[in-house]
PDB file of C-alpha atoms in Angstrom:
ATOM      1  CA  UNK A   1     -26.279  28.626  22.611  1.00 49.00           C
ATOM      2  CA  UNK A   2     -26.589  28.088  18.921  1.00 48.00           C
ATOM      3  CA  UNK A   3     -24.469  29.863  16.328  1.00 47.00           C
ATOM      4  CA  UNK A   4     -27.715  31.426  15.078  1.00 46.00           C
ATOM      5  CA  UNK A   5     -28.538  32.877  18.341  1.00 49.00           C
ATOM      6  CA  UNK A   6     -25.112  34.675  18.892  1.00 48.00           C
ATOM      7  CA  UNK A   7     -25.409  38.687  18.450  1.00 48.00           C
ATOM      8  CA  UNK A   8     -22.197  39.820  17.104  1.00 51.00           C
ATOM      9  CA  UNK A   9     -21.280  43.665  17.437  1.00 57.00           C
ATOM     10  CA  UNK A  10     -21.727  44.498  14.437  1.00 64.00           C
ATOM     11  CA  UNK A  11     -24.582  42.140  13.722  1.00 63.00           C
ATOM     12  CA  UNK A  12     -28.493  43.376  14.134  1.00 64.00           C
ATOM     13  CA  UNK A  13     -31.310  41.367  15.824  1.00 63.00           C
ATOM     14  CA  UNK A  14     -33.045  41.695  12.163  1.00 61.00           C
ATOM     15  CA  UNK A  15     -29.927  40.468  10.039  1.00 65.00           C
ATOM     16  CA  UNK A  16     -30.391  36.731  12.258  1.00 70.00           C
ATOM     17  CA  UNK A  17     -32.445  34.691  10.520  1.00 70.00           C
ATOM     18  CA  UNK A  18     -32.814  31.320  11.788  1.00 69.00           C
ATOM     19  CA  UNK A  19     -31.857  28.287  10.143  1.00 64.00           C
ATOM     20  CA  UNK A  20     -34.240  26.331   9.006  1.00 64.00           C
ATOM     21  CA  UNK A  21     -33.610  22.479   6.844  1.00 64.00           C
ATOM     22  CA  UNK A  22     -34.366  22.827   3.746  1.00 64.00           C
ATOM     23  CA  UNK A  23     -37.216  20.811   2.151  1.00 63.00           C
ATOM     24  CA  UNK A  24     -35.094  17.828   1.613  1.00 67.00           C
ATOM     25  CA  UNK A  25     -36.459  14.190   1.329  1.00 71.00           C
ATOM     26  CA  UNK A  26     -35.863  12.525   4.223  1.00 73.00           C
ATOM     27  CA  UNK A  27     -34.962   9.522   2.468  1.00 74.00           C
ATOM     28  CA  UNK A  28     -31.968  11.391   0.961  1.00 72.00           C
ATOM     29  CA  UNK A  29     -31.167  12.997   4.642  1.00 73.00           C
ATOM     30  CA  UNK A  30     -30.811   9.435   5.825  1.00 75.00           C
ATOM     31  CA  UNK A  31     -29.067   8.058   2.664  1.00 77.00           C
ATOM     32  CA  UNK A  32     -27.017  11.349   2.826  1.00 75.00           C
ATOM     33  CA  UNK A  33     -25.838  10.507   6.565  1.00 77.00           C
ATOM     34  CA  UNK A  34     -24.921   6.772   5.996  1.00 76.00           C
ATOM     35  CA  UNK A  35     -22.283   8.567   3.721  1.00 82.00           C
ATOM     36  CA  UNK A  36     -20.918  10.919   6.608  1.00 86.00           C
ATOM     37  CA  UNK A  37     -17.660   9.801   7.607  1.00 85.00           C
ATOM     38  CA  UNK A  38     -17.775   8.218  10.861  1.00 87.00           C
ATOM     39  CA  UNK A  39     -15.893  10.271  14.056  1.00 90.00           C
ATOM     40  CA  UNK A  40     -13.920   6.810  14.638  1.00 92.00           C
ATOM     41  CA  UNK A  41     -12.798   6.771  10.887  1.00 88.00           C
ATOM     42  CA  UNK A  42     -11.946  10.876  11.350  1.00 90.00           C
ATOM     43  CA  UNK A  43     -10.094  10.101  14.182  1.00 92.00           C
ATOM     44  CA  UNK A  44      -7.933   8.052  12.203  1.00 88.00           C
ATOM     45  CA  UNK A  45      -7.543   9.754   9.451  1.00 87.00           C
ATOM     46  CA  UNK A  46      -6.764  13.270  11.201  1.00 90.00           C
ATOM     47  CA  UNK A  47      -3.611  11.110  13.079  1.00 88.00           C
ATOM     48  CA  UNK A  48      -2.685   9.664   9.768  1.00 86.00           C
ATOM     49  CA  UNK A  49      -2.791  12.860   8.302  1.00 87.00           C
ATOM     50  CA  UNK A  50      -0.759  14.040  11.546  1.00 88.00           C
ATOM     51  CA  UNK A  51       1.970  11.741  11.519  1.00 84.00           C
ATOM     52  CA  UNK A  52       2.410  12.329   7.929  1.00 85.00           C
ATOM     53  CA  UNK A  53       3.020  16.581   8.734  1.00 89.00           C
ATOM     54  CA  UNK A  54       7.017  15.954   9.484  1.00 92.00           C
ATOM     55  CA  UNK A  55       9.635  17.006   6.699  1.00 93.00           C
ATOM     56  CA  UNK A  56      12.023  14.161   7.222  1.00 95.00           C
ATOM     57  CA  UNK A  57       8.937  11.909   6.803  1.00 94.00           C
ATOM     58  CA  UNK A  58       7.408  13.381   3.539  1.00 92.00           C
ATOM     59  CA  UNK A  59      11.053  13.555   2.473  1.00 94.00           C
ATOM     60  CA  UNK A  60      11.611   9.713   2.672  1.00 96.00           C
ATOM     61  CA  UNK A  61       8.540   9.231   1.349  1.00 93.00           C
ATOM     62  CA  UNK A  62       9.620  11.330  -1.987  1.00 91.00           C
ATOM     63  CA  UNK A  63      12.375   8.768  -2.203  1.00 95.00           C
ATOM     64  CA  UNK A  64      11.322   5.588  -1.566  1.00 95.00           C
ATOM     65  CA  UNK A  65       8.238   7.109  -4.566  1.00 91.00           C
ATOM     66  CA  UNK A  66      11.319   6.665  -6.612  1.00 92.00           C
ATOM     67  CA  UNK A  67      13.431   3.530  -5.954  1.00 94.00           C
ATOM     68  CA  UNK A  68      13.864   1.237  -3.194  1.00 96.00           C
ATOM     69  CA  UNK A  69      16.435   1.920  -0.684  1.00 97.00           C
ATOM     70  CA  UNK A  70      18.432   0.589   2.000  1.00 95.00           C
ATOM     71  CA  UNK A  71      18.698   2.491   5.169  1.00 95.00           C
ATOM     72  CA  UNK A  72      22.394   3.710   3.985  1.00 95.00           C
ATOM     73  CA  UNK A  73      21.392   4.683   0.883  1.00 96.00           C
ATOM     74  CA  UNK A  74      18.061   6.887   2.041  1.00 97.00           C
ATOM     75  CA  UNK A  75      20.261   8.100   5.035  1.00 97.00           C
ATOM     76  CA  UNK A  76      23.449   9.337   2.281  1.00 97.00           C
ATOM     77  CA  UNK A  77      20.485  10.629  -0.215  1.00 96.00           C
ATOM     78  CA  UNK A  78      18.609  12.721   2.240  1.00 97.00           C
ATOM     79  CA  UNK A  79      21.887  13.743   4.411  1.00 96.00           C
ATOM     80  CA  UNK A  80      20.721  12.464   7.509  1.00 96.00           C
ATOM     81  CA  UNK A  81      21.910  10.488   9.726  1.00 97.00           C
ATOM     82  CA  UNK A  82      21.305   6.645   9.718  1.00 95.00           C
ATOM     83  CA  UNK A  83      19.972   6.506  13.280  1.00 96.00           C
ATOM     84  CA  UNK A  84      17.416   9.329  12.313  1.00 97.00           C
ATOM     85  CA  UNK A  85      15.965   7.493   9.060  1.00 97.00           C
ATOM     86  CA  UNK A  86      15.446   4.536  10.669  1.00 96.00           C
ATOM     87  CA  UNK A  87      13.850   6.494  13.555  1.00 96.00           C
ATOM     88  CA  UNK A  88      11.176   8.235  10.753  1.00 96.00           C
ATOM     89  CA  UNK A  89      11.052   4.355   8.530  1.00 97.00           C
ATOM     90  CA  UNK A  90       9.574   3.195  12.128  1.00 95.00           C
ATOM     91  CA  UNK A  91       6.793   5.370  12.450  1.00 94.00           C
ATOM     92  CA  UNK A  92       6.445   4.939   8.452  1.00 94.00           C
ATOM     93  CA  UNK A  93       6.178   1.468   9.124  1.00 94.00           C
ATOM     94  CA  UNK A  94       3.980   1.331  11.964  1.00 92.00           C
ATOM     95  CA  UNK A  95       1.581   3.699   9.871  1.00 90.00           C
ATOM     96  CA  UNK A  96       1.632   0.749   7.308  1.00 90.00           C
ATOM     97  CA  UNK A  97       3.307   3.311   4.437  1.00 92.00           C
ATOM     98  CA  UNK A  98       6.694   1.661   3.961  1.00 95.00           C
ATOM     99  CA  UNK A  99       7.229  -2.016   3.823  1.00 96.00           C
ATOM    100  CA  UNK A 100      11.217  -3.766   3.906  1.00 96.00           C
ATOM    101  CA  UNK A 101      12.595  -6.500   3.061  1.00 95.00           C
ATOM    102  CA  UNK A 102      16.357  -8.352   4.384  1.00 94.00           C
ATOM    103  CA  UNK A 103      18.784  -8.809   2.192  1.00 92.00           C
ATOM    104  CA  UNK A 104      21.774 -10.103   3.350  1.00 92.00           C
ATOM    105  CA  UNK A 105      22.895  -7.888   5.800  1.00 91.00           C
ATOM    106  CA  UNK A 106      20.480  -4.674   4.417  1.00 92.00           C
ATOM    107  CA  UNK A 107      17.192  -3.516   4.372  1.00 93.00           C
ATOM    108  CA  UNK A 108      15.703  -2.255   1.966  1.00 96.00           C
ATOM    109  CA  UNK A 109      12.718  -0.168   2.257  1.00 97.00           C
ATOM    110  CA  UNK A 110       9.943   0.451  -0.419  1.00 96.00           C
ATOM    111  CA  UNK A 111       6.135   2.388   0.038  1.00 93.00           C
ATOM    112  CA  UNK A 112       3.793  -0.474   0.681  1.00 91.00           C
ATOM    113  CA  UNK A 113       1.625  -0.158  -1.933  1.00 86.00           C
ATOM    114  CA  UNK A 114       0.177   1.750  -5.093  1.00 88.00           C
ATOM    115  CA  UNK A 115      -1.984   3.704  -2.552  1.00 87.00           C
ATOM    116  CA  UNK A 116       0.690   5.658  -0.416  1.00 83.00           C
ATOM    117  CA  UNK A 117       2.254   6.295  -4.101  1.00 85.00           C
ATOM    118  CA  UNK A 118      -1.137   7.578  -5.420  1.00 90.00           C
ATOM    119  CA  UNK A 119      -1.973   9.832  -1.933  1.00 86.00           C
ATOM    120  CA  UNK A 120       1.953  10.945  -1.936  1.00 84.00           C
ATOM    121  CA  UNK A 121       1.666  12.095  -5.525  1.00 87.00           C
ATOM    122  CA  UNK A 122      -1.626  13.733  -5.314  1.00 90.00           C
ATOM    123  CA  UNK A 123      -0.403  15.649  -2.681  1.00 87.00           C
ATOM    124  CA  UNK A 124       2.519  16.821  -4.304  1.00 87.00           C
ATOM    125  CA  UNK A 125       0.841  17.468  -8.140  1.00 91.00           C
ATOM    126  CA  UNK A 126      -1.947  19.115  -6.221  1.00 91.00           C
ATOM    127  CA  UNK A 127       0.676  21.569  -4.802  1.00 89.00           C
ATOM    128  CA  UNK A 128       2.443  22.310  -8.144  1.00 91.00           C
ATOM    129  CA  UNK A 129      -1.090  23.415  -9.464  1.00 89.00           C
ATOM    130  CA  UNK A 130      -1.208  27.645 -10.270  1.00 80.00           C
ATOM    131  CA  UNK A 131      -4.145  29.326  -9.286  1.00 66.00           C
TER     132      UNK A 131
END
């Protein structure tokens, strides 16, 4: 059934008013769908996205924005335990945000590149914004 043949309750037979396309060119329907975001590239995104809903996670993140960090040093700064950061820097890894490098006997971790700091503070100027 299509959404504009549902009858709601408190919807008339004469308020339904099927939807017709507008008179669009179909050249510009079929330009206009070439720019649709593929389901395999939404799939992606929505588990990137997904991933990135943990507070420990975002929290790291609004560290490593900062400085570079050893697992210690995020672990002391964030008052979590050691095992637990490296737990999160993992899946931050694996989702290609973070990057590390050994030094010595450290690692240090750092975002990967200027586009995790650019998404991580649009996110976060975008919620500072007043209505």
């Amino acid at each position: 059934m299509k959404v504009s043949d549902r009858i709601h309750t408190n919807t008339t037979k004469e308020d339904l008013i099927p939807c017709t396309p507008h008179s669009l060119d179909s050249e510009f329907i079929d330009t206009f769908k070439g720019q649709i975001l593929s389901s395999e590239k939404a799939q992606k995104m929505a588990e990137f996205f997904s991933l990135l809903g943990d507070t420990n996670r975002l929290r790291i993140l609004s560290v490593l924005a900062k400085q570079e960090l050893c697992v210690c040093d995020l672990a002391a700064t964030l008052d979590m335990t050691e095992s637990a950061v490296s737990h999160q820097l993992r899946t931050l890894k694996a989702m290609r945000l973070v990057a590390y490098q050994k030094r010595g006997r450290k690692v240090f971790y750092r975002l990967l590149d200027h586009h995790v700091l650019e998404l991580y503070s649009s996110v976060a100027e975008h919620l500072d914004e007043t209505d």
